[in-house]
Structures are given as C-alpha cells and as structure tokens.
Amino acid sequence: MQRSQTILQRTLSTPVILIAILAIVALAALIVGTGPFNQTVIEIFIRIVLVVGLYVFIGNSGVISFGHIGFTCLGAYMTAWLTILPAMKKSKLKGLPDIILNAKLHYGWGLLAATIFAGLCAYIIGKVLMRLSGIAASIATFAVLAVIIQVYSNWDSVTGAQSSVVGIPIVRTVWPYFACAVLVVIVAYSYSISRSGLALRSARDEAIAASASGVDITRERLIAFVISGAMMGLGGALYAHSVGVVTPDTFYLNLTFICLSMLVVGGMNSLSGAVLGVVILSSIIQLLRWFEKGVDFGGSIVALPLGVQEIAIGVVMIVILMFRPSGLTRNKELSWPHWPFKQLPAGRSRAPTG
Amino acid sequence: MGNALSAQQVSVAFDGLKALSNVTLSVPRGEVTGLIGPNGAGKTTFVNVLTGFQQPDHGRVLLDGEDVGHLKPHLMRRRGIARTFQSGRLFAELSVLDNFEVTGVGLGLSRREAAEKAEAMLDWIGISSLAERTAGGLPYTDERRVAIGRALMLEPKYLLLDEPAAGMSAEEAADLVRLIRRIATDVGCGVLLIEHNIGLVLSICSHIHVLDSGEVIEDGPPSAIKASERVRHAYMGTQADAEGEIL
C-alpha cells in the first residue's frame, strides 16, 4: 500500500480554512470600521491565541490545565516592563533591573520577549509538573496559577502589586492581532501533525501502551506545555497592548473559565474546535454585552442585568457537556473536500468505524 | 546468557503478598517459549517485570547478557523488548496506521519514515485494508493483530504476547499460530507466549514454563509438560480429565 499524499498534503485544508475564517473576521472589522467593533475583533483574535494555546496542551495531552492563564499574566507584564516609558517605570516599578527600567522597546519586541519568557517559565514549571498525571496534574497547574497571581499581586516594586500598570502602548489596528492568531494556528497545526504531537495523542488515548511503544510521555508533555505556555504569554502581551493597562486580577479565574469554556464548547481535542469555540462564544458574549448596556425596543430600553454573560457561558458549557461532550466539532477538524468535518487527530482521516 | 531475554531469581511482592518468587526463565531468539498457569499465577506480573513496568524486588532481568531490570518501559522498548497487552490497549482515537506510526516515532523516526515503515508492516501482517480504520472500532480479532503489528514495529528482538488468543475462534487461533511462527522464524524474534489456550501453546512452543502461585513448578518441552502430573494437578485441578482431550 502506498499513500499518494503526504500527511501535510492530506491535512493542509484545515489550517487554510481556519485562516480563511480569521481573515473574514478581520475583513469584517475593516468594512464595519467602528471603534467598538474593531475592539471586539481584536478581543476575538486575542482569545484565539489563548484558546489555541490551551488546545496545544490540553487537546493533545488530555490533561486539563487550570493554570495556563498564569503564563498569560507573565507575558502581559513582560511586554509592559519593556514597552512603558522609562520615566513611568522609575516612579512606579523601581524594583525592576536597570536594563529593563531603562528600556523602551517597540511592542513587537515586547511580544517576542513575552512569548520567550512565558515559554521559558513553562519549561521550568513543566519539568516538575509533567511527571504528574490526571487530576493531580490539573490541581498542580491550578496551584501554579495561584502562586503566579499571588506573586504579581504583592511584588509592589516590580509589578505594582494590585494597582494597575498603565502606559503600555496601545495598538488599535487589528492586523498585528490577526497575524498572531494566524501564527498560533499554523504552529498548533504543525505541532499536531508532528511526531511529537502524534506521540502525545497516543499517550492521551493509552498512556501505558504509548510507553510500551517507546514514547517518553513526560518529554512529549513538556514539549506541548512549553509551546502552549509560550502562546499564552503571547496572548497576554497582545491583551496588554490592546487595552494599555494590566492588573494581576485580570489573569485569574474569570479568564481561565472563559478560555476553558470556549475550548470545551468547540471541542477540546480539535484545533478547529478551539477556533470555532472562540468565534461562537465571543459572538454570544458580544450580543449579551449589548443587551447589558440596554437596547432600544420602540422607545423602551431593555437591559439585562450585569453578569448575564458569565451565566450564559456557564449554561452553554453545561448544555454542551450534557448533550455533546466532544464539543460542537465532535473533536473533528474542518476540512476540504470532506466538508465540514473530518477526523484529523493524528494528521489524517478517521475512517468510519464498524 | 547471550542471545536471550532472561529473568534470574526474580521476586516481586505487593504489600507483603508474594506475586513472583525466585522465577528464572529464558526466552531464546528465534523460538517461541510458552508461559502458562492458572489465573493469579503471576504471569502478567512477570511480563511487567520483563518489560520495565514493574521493578523486581530481587533478581535480575538480562537482555542478551546485559542487566536491564532498572530501565523504564520506553527505554526497554528501545532496547528491543516489545509486548502486547491482555486488553489490547490500542490508541482508540487514532487510525490503525497511526497506531503503527506511534511506535515508529517512539523509536526516533520522522513521521514520513514511520509512515513508510508502518505501511510495510501492515502489508507483512496482512491487514493493509484496515490502515485507515479507527482502532477503537475494530473487531476483537483485528484488534489483536493490530496490537501484535504495533509491537513488531519496534523490530523487537523479543516479543511478549499476553493472551493474544483470548476470545478467538479455532480458525482465528490457527491464523494467529501461523503469524507467531512467522515472527519467530522469519523475523528471528524470541517470543514469550502467555496463553490460556493450552492446545495452542503446546502446538507452537519449543519450551514451556508453568507458573503457579508465583513459582515455576515445571518447565520443559511440550511433551514433558503434557506428561507432568504436577502440571495437570496445579493447572487443571479437578478438570484434568475434561481437559485431557486438549492435552
């Protein structure tokens, strides 16, 4: 038996379709052209970076992580430290090393540094955590999140503690966010069809058999953890440049809940699920935001109470878990010509069973 | 002990309860060695010891003379010891071809190299038609053949088969016998066959060890095992007469 196409040729339609979806979203911002809509689209791209980052680890390893938003915090503060005016840092963040205190870099370097820094931290933390499995690993990741947030909430001279760090250069055009979203989709896709991605997914299905097949599970998990941690750091840096201000509280349970919900709703084991989960839930969130602000129905203003967004996300997630636990995509990938979905967990088709 | 996978005086206990006691056994290259015994005799524990899933409390595991008893399972695989599991343990969400490829990448091959090797192995086993099937949906017999093929992807020097014929019909078991013979003769692999189907073990193995309560109570060629009253009593118990036909 000889396959006529390589893994890349067989599966390339997935990232192409996903990037096309992202391009349509970006073009929508261009066509509509209003500030609020522009900001909504930017938020979607940031969430795509974060949720795809989560997918790289959770989707491929099967280990639920509650701690990845910690890396988002690390990335956000790293770019803040490097891109804020030195004069502002000297008044509020005196404890920073001189080299950082005097730096004033372009935001592009901030994004790069945030990505590398978060990836490096993920490597150090992962060296310890990746020896754990199952619920123990999940709880440990949550502990990591709590530790990071506590450090950043109390290290006054370096992070400003719980007060906001302001003066981060704001980037209002959607294109850098679009480019980063495209980049993480390509990296996540490349990882999923790589030998490391295949090995990790086999360990997700059957850890003992994977080990018997020569797979070093700890090593493969660590690789995914570092890649996803770096992506989360990039997402944090993008967030910082989208609003111009960061506080540790932003990167805690609320954001963790929203990102995990988007992944669960889309389909945890699917890159397409990560992207579609963001697009669909972000649309619902945006709709509810408008209703929270009040909508004019023939002269009378109808407004939903604050907090409805979170309640709605929770309800959607419960409904999905009850009736479609493998997510809207059923853990399959968008593909062509097998439109709309095809199983691509290992970089090729999943034939019908039975 | 060159050119053999062997256990020397291996003992394992769980919470003080002896699972294996001074077990010595050798699996030569190119031959099929049988390991039989009643349920709870310690057969699977012994396989776990030989494959790095269980560290022995005492004794040594030698691979062609080298002590490998301390190695982790994935490193044992890389040294050429492969195994299958009683329950199949296929990667349920991956295709059959991917199940094979995982072993290739576990060996350090690129995906392209692993895919080529996997395709050749599917051909050799005779299951190319299953390549794109999802492993989780395979019938029981196919699942067993995939498990054996996946293990063979390692090009093992030694292959440990844990109850590969469980649940098979006589015809399917006969196919399995042919496959195991090819593995020993064509590949030159040393095979340790753990199996409850006594007829199958007697028909294919050159040497058989009998475990009971964690101890080897008998070992020898099939004719000696067949004739052993001790084996009949320990293994068959009161059903010896009923099973006599098989023997």
XYZ file of C-alpha atoms in Angstrom:
601
model
C 0.000 0.000 0.000
C 1.373 3.377 -0.927
C -0.292 6.584 0.056
C -0.226 9.079 -2.756
C -0.246 12.104 -0.472
C 1.863 13.109 2.473
C 0.396 13.962 5.860
C 0.841 17.646 5.078
C -0.992 17.411 1.755
C -3.847 15.460 3.302
C -4.413 17.824 6.180
C -3.422 21.219 4.835
C -7.014 22.207 4.181
C -7.647 22.515 7.937
C -5.299 25.444 8.663
C -6.218 27.033 5.318
C -9.924 27.025 6.228
C -9.222 28.284 9.755
C -7.038 31.115 8.455
C -9.736 31.990 5.931
C -12.237 32.269 8.804
C -9.831 34.557 10.664
C -9.362 36.666 7.522
C -13.138 37.061 7.154
C -13.348 38.240 10.775
C -10.515 40.736 10.181
C -12.123 41.996 6.974
C -15.401 42.469 8.837
C -13.587 44.864 11.183
C -12.187 46.695 8.169
C -15.584 47.005 6.491
C -17.574 47.988 9.600
C -14.789 50.352 10.632
C -16.209 51.446 14.008
C -14.006 51.591 17.092
C -16.094 49.296 19.314
C -16.412 46.632 16.619
C -12.687 46.912 15.932
C -12.031 46.278 19.624
C -14.387 43.294 19.593
C -12.490 41.745 16.693
C -9.186 42.368 18.486
C -10.589 40.579 21.549
C -11.574 37.621 19.369
C -8.053 37.327 17.959
C -6.520 37.513 21.439
C -8.859 34.797 22.673
C -7.968 32.670 19.668
C -4.307 32.936 20.634
C -5.164 31.940 24.207
C -7.591 29.119 23.442
C -5.414 27.636 20.696
C -2.569 27.828 23.214
C -4.703 25.856 25.668
C -5.601 23.371 22.931
C -1.950 22.603 22.187
C -1.516 21.226 25.681
C -4.978 20.103 26.771
C -6.144 18.834 23.390
C -3.050 16.799 22.683
C -2.221 15.552 26.176
C -5.720 15.111 27.599
C -4.521 16.754 30.823
C -6.826 19.602 31.861
C -4.813 22.643 32.883
C -6.285 25.349 35.099
C -3.004 27.215 35.268
C -2.212 28.388 31.759
C -3.630 31.851 32.325
C -0.683 32.302 34.679
C 1.583 32.352 31.622
C -0.724 34.964 30.110
C -0.037 37.117 33.161
C 3.712 36.596 32.767
C 3.565 37.659 29.113
C 1.426 40.702 29.777
C 3.760 42.061 32.447
C 6.869 41.261 30.427
C 5.741 43.386 27.497
C 4.595 46.087 29.929
C 8.058 46.210 31.514
C 9.757 46.527 28.135
C 7.471 48.983 26.367
C 6.376 51.504 29.033
C 8.273 54.785 29.119
C 11.300 54.548 31.462
C 10.175 57.643 33.401
C 6.896 55.942 34.298
C 8.641 52.754 35.333
C 11.075 54.667 37.542
C 8.222 56.138 39.525
C 6.095 53.003 39.903
C 8.241 49.932 39.199
C 11.517 50.872 40.866
C 12.474 47.315 41.656
C 12.988 46.336 38.016
C 16.589 45.674 36.936
C 18.244 48.716 35.346
C 18.402 47.139 31.919
C 14.618 46.751 31.899
C 13.998 50.000 33.753
C 15.769 51.979 31.027
C 14.367 50.007 28.097
C 11.756 51.388 25.739
C 11.205 48.804 23.054
C 8.784 48.596 20.150
C 5.737 46.484 21.023
C 6.865 43.845 18.503
C 9.914 43.136 20.654
C 7.626 43.110 23.668
C 5.500 40.383 22.085
C 8.591 38.345 21.255
C 10.078 38.733 24.733
C 6.750 37.850 26.360
C 6.482 34.704 24.243
C 10.007 33.578 25.069
C 9.700 34.454 28.763
C 6.429 32.578 29.192
C 7.826 29.600 27.265
C 10.911 29.564 29.475
C 8.816 29.696 32.644
C 6.605 26.917 31.241
C 9.744 24.837 30.688
C 10.923 25.299 34.277
C 7.475 24.645 35.776
C 6.772 21.823 33.329
C 9.962 19.988 34.268
C 8.354 19.416 37.664
C 4.662 19.227 36.778
C 4.799 16.970 33.737
C 5.713 13.998 35.890
C 2.168 14.149 37.258
C -0.909 12.774 35.544
C -4.663 13.115 35.684
C -6.338 15.126 38.419
C -3.048 15.590 40.310
C -1.572 17.381 37.293
C -4.689 19.540 36.906
C -4.661 20.609 40.550
C -0.940 21.317 40.365
C -1.472 23.621 37.377
C -4.104 25.488 39.354
C -1.611 25.856 42.202
C 0.847 27.357 39.716
C -1.763 29.906 38.648
C -2.444 30.831 42.274
C 1.278 31.236 43.003
C 1.905 33.428 39.942
C -1.072 35.661 40.700
C -0.085 35.998 44.355
C 3.488 36.940 43.443
C 2.346 39.510 40.887
C -0.324 40.844 43.276
C 2.159 41.502 46.050
C 5.530 42.301 44.469
C 4.908 46.020 44.646
C 8.255 47.337 43.375
C 8.248 45.149 40.257
C 4.597 44.612 39.322
C 2.917 47.485 41.101
C 1.090 44.880 43.192
C -2.675 45.172 42.804
C -2.637 48.634 41.315
C -2.850 48.944 37.552
C 0.270 49.204 35.445
C -0.559 51.874 32.897
C 1.172 53.474 29.946
C 1.528 50.353 27.831
C 1.499 51.391 24.143
C -1.953 50.642 22.743
C -2.149 49.013 19.315
C -5.541 49.694 17.779
C -5.224 48.144 14.331
C -6.451 44.553 14.018
C -3.654 43.317 11.754
C -0.971 42.513 14.371
C -3.590 40.573 16.329
C -4.730 38.822 13.157
C -1.111 37.952 12.289
C -0.532 36.466 15.750
C -3.762 34.454 15.574
C -2.697 33.085 12.179
C 0.754 32.309 13.558
C -0.552 30.295 16.512
C -2.947 28.374 14.270
C -0.043 27.434 11.985
C 2.191 26.471 14.914
C -0.590 24.455 16.594
C -1.378 22.678 13.326
C 2.314 21.943 12.665
C 2.660 20.569 16.163
C -0.417 18.368 15.805
C 0.927 16.657 12.679
C 4.463 16.392 14.055
C 5.896 13.213 15.504
C 5.754 14.772 18.956
C 2.060 15.635 18.525
C 1.255 12.093 17.391
C 3.201 10.590 20.284
C 1.431 12.796 22.822
C -2.008 11.996 21.432
C -1.231 8.299 21.672
C -0.372 8.830 25.348
C -3.664 10.694 25.747
C -5.534 7.617 24.453
C -3.481 4.921 26.231
C -0.595 6.017 28.407
C 0.666 2.518 29.206
C 0.601 1.361 25.597
C 2.290 4.580 24.488
C 5.059 3.927 26.947
C 5.313 0.375 25.639
C 5.636 1.832 22.132
C 8.703 3.784 23.156
C 7.011 7.135 23.819
C 8.630 9.226 26.553
C 5.388 10.696 27.881
C 6.982 13.180 30.279
C 9.138 14.605 27.497
C 6.289 14.864 24.998
C 4.038 16.556 27.552
C 6.789 19.012 28.366
C 7.201 19.961 24.692
C 3.466 20.689 24.394
C 3.466 22.541 27.725
C 6.272 24.852 26.608
C 4.707 25.589 23.206
C 1.321 26.286 24.769
C 2.864 28.329 27.592
C 4.669 30.488 25.032
C 1.415 31.011 23.127
C -0.354 32.021 26.341
C 2.433 34.523 27.012
C 1.953 35.964 23.542
C -1.773 36.229 24.212
C -1.090 38.089 27.438
C 1.200 40.544 25.684
C -1.412 41.133 22.991
C -4.000 41.767 25.682
C -1.710 44.307 27.353
C -1.287 46.203 24.064
C -4.996 46.060 23.298
C -6.057 47.916 26.460
C -2.851 49.618 27.590
C -3.186 48.560 31.205
C -2.636 45.375 33.206
C -3.511 44.169 36.694
C -2.963 40.662 38.104
C -6.672 40.157 38.758
C -7.343 40.225 35.022
C -5.476 36.950 34.633
C -7.222 34.770 37.134
C -10.331 32.677 37.403
C -12.619 34.665 35.131
C -10.315 34.463 32.122
C -9.464 30.829 32.916
C -13.162 29.993 32.959
C -13.911 31.796 29.704
C -10.981 30.245 27.807
C -11.700 26.714 29.049
C -15.375 27.179 28.192
C -14.512 28.169 24.643
C -12.299 25.118 24.248
C -14.926 22.768 25.709
C -17.728 24.231 23.589
C -15.696 23.961 20.381
C -14.206 20.532 21.090
C -11.177 20.059 23.309
C -9.250 17.710 21.036
C -9.641 19.766 17.897
C -7.823 22.836 16.615
C -10.924 23.777 14.648
C -12.907 23.404 17.852
C -10.616 25.877 19.606
C -11.083 28.489 16.871
C -14.823 27.946 16.403
C -15.394 27.898 20.164
C -13.871 31.360 20.409
C -15.811 32.758 17.462
C -19.150 31.358 18.632
C -18.853 32.167 22.333
C -17.356 35.596 21.613
C -20.367 36.360 19.428
C -22.708 35.353 22.261
C -20.701 37.418 24.752
C -20.808 40.460 22.480
C -24.541 40.097 21.969
C -25.135 39.896 25.709
C -22.866 42.904 26.292
C -25.109 44.981 24.045
C -28.141 43.769 25.962
C -26.449 44.534 29.280
C -25.895 48.106 28.112
C -29.529 48.348 27.065
C -31.199 48.005 23.688
C -33.875 50.380 22.435
C -37.075 48.483 21.530
C -39.513 51.040 20.136
C -38.686 53.710 22.669
C -38.301 51.492 25.715
C -34.801 50.456 26.775
C -34.408 46.775 27.599
C -31.284 45.957 29.605
C -30.143 42.643 31.010
C -28.606 42.602 34.496
C -24.828 42.628 34.720
C -23.237 39.178 34.935
C -25.568 37.597 32.397
C -22.557 36.970 30.124
C -20.897 34.614 32.602
C -24.191 32.897 33.397
C -24.875 32.355 29.690
C -21.393 30.921 29.095
C -21.876 28.584 32.040
C -25.251 27.429 30.725
C -23.874 26.891 27.211
C -20.988 24.861 28.611
C -23.281 22.687 30.745
C -25.582 22.065 27.785
C -22.628 21.132 25.574
C -21.179 18.813 28.214
C -24.547 17.126 28.643
C -25.558 16.695 25.035
C -22.340 16.928 23.031
C -19.376 16.299 25.330
C -16.939 16.186 22.429
C -17.897 19.768 21.530
C -19.586 21.340 18.554
C -16.958 19.919 16.204
C -17.128 16.469 17.864
C -13.347 16.728 18.148
C -13.027 16.677 14.366
C -11.312 19.172 12.105
C -12.714 21.426 9.418
C -11.508 20.037 6.139
C -11.940 20.062 2.409
C -13.190 18.100 0.401
C -14.722 16.253 3.405
C -16.637 19.418 4.318
C -17.339 20.359 7.012
C -15.626 17.934 9.377
C -13.026 15.233 9.200
C -11.187 13.432 11.972
C -7.608 14.576 11.937
C -6.318 13.758 15.378
C -3.127 12.350 14.013
C -2.823 14.173 10.794
C -5.004 12.043 8.574
C -8.530 10.918 8.106
C -10.532 8.878 10.514
C -12.496 6.326 8.614
C -15.931 5.188 9.685
C -15.912 2.609 12.413
C -17.501 -0.808 12.484
C 23.111 -15.774 28.779
C 23.791 -14.422 25.287
C 21.027 -14.006 22.706
C 18.224 -14.431 25.170
C 15.926 -12.402 27.333
C 16.097 -13.932 30.741
C 14.943 -13.475 34.273
C 17.137 -14.725 37.073
C 15.709 -15.397 40.513
C 13.092 -12.674 40.095
C 10.837 -11.964 43.072
C 8.042 -9.430 43.409
C 5.711 -8.832 46.344
C 2.762 -6.477 46.694
C 2.171 -5.345 50.264
C 3.963 -8.413 51.523
C 1.976 -10.751 49.291
C 4.315 -12.696 47.006
C 3.404 -12.356 43.331
C 6.616 -13.920 41.999
C 9.114 -15.994 43.895
C 12.589 -16.759 42.519
C 11.394 -17.084 38.943
C 14.087 -17.997 36.446
C 13.140 -18.184 32.797
C 14.848 -17.683 29.466
C 13.431 -16.656 26.084
C 15.907 -17.533 23.296
C 15.936 -15.675 19.963
C 14.072 -17.327 17.095
C 11.998 -19.569 19.337
C 8.554 -19.461 20.887
C 8.595 -20.010 24.636
C 5.364 -20.634 26.497
C 4.310 -19.399 29.910
C 1.162 -20.934 31.297
C -0.524 -21.079 34.649
C -3.887 -20.618 36.288
C -5.411 -17.194 36.892
C -3.460 -15.293 39.525
C -0.314 -17.351 38.943
C 1.725 -14.183 38.297
C 2.064 -14.370 34.505
C 1.200 -10.746 33.775
C 3.303 -9.537 36.696
C 6.187 -11.451 35.170
C 5.627 -9.812 31.776
C 5.529 -6.442 33.531
C 8.903 -7.197 35.103
C 10.450 -8.205 31.770
C 9.170 -5.017 30.118
C 10.067 -2.462 32.783
C 6.538 -1.807 34.063
C 7.364 -3.496 37.366
C 10.707 -3.322 39.116
C 11.669 -6.661 40.672
C 12.260 -6.684 44.425
C 15.016 -9.234 43.902
C 16.709 -10.810 40.916
C 17.845 -9.587 37.525
C 16.474 -9.135 34.021
C 19.121 -9.773 31.388
C 18.869 -8.727 27.751
C 21.497 -10.613 25.781
C 23.591 -10.681 28.937
C 23.100 -7.031 29.926
C 21.188 -6.184 33.112
C 18.193 -4.055 32.066
C 15.926 -4.595 35.071
C 16.220 -0.960 36.169
C 15.191 0.595 32.836
C 11.883 2.414 32.277
C 9.381 0.857 29.840
C 10.095 3.206 26.919
C 13.820 2.507 27.239
C 13.186 -1.248 27.335
C 11.292 -0.804 24.067
C 14.245 0.952 22.520
C 16.499 -1.930 23.568
C 14.269 -4.319 21.618
C 11.716 -5.692 24.063
C 8.127 -5.328 22.889
C 4.863 -6.519 24.328
C 1.153 -6.702 23.802
C -1.499 -6.361 26.482
C -4.363 -8.604 27.522
C -6.824 -5.806 26.853
C -5.379 -4.664 23.520
C -4.783 -1.084 24.637
C -4.868 0.347 21.130
C -4.900 4.117 20.691
C -8.642 4.203 20.220
C -8.994 7.611 18.550
C -6.149 7.079 16.093
C -6.280 5.136 12.859
C -4.640 1.715 12.622
C -1.825 3.208 10.566
C -1.280 5.880 13.200
C -1.185 3.211 15.891
C 1.734 1.705 13.995
C 3.346 5.091 13.347
C 3.386 5.928 17.052
C 5.786 3.066 17.586
C 7.908 4.368 14.715
C 8.168 7.844 16.191
C 8.781 6.270 19.595
C 11.873 4.776 18.009
C 13.000 8.220 16.875
C 11.872 8.029 13.239
C 10.412 11.034 11.421
C 6.728 10.837 10.599
C 7.479 10.118 6.954
C 9.854 7.298 7.859
C 7.413 5.991 10.462
C 4.596 6.037 7.892
C 6.638 4.072 5.355
C 7.623 1.531 7.951
C 4.026 1.283 9.187
C 2.743 0.611 5.684
C 5.298 -2.140 5.182
C 4.333 -3.708 8.499
C 0.622 -3.589 7.668
C 1.454 -5.460 4.484
C 3.536 -8.025 6.331
C 0.796 -8.735 8.861
C -1.794 -8.762 6.060
C -4.021 -6.008 7.389
C -3.401 -3.191 4.907
C -7.138 -2.900 4.360
C -7.503 -1.735 7.966
C -4.998 1.115 7.653
C -7.474 3.971 7.723
C -9.897 2.361 10.175
C -10.208 3.871 13.616
C -8.574 1.495 16.080
C -11.330 1.976 18.644
C -13.931 0.437 16.359
C -12.130 -2.746 15.334
C -13.477 -6.253 15.890
C -11.685 -8.174 18.619
C -9.575 -10.360 16.339
C -8.367 -7.443 14.241
C -7.579 -5.560 17.412
C -5.249 -8.386 18.468
C -3.482 -8.434 15.110
C -3.049 -4.664 15.210
C -1.608 -4.913 18.715
C 0.920 -7.502 17.538
C 1.802 -5.472 14.440
C 2.239 -2.330 16.509
C 4.640 -4.171 18.785
C 6.539 -5.564 15.793
C 7.083 -2.022 14.510
C 9.800 -1.823 17.131
C 11.714 -4.547 15.264
C 11.988 -6.236 18.613
C 14.497 -8.867 19.495
C 11.944 -10.209 21.928
C 8.169 -10.061 21.802
C 5.959 -10.842 24.788
C 2.388 -11.742 23.864
C -0.058 -11.569 26.767
C -3.032 -13.837 25.987
C -3.237 -12.988 22.280
C -5.775 -15.733 21.509
C -8.266 -14.866 24.233
C -11.755 -14.900 22.770
C -10.670 -16.208 19.355
C -12.376 -18.986 17.447
C -10.371 -22.097 16.481
C -9.914 -20.749 12.950
C -8.741 -17.357 14.169
C -6.393 -19.033 16.638
C -4.908 -21.072 13.785
C -4.218 -17.833 11.870
C -2.576 -16.462 14.975
C -0.359 -19.547 15.275
C 0.842 -19.031 11.689
C 1.610 -15.387 12.436
C 3.548 -16.199 15.613
C 5.576 -18.848 13.775
C 6.498 -16.280 11.114
C 7.554 -13.828 13.802
C 9.925 -16.380 15.305
C 11.269 -17.864 12.097
C 11.170 -15.011 9.566
C 11.960 -12.132 11.928
C 14.155 -14.154 14.252
C 12.361 -12.769 17.247
C 12.275 -14.532 20.595
C 8.593 -14.859 21.541
C 7.219 -15.390 25.040
C 3.642 -16.576 24.704
C 1.373 -16.222 27.736
C -1.831 -18.007 26.932
C -4.704 -19.954 28.470
C -5.327 -21.907 25.277
C -3.180 -24.902 26.192
C -3.591 -26.590 22.825
C -2.228 -23.512 21.092
C 0.744 -23.283 23.456
C 1.613 -26.965 23.073
C 1.399 -26.767 19.299
C 3.739 -23.846 18.840
C 6.191 -23.583 21.747
C 9.578 -25.251 21.882
C 9.793 -24.847 25.637
C 7.111 -24.195 28.229
C 7.240 -22.843 31.778
C 4.399 -23.368 34.192
C 3.753 -20.800 36.900
C 1.638 -21.446 39.950
C 1.267 -19.041 42.872
C 4.266 -17.059 41.639
C 6.624 -20.024 41.337
C 7.796 -22.020 38.341
C 6.569 -25.505 39.121
C 7.636 -27.121 35.875
C 9.473 -26.333 32.676
C 10.456 -28.322 29.640
C 9.400 -29.238 26.104
C 5.694 -29.690 25.351
C 5.903 -33.457 25.704
C 7.254 -33.126 29.264
C 4.602 -30.571 30.218
C 1.935 -32.802 28.735
C 3.108 -35.729 30.800
C 3.578 -33.848 34.053
C 1.123 -34.857 36.751
C 2.170 -31.817 38.761
C 1.128 -29.516 35.951
C -2.128 -31.359 35.479
C -2.881 -31.092 39.142
C -1.795 -27.482 39.619
C -3.009 -26.031 36.360
C -6.034 -28.126 35.554
C -7.075 -29.052 39.049
C -10.112 -31.270 39.083
C -10.753 -30.529 35.413
C -7.724 -32.552 34.313
C -9.847 -35.275 32.806
C -12.052 -32.851 30.994
C -9.066 -31.069 29.507
C -7.276 -34.323 28.743
C -8.502 -34.203 25.202
C -6.721 -30.898 24.608
C -3.503 -32.243 26.022
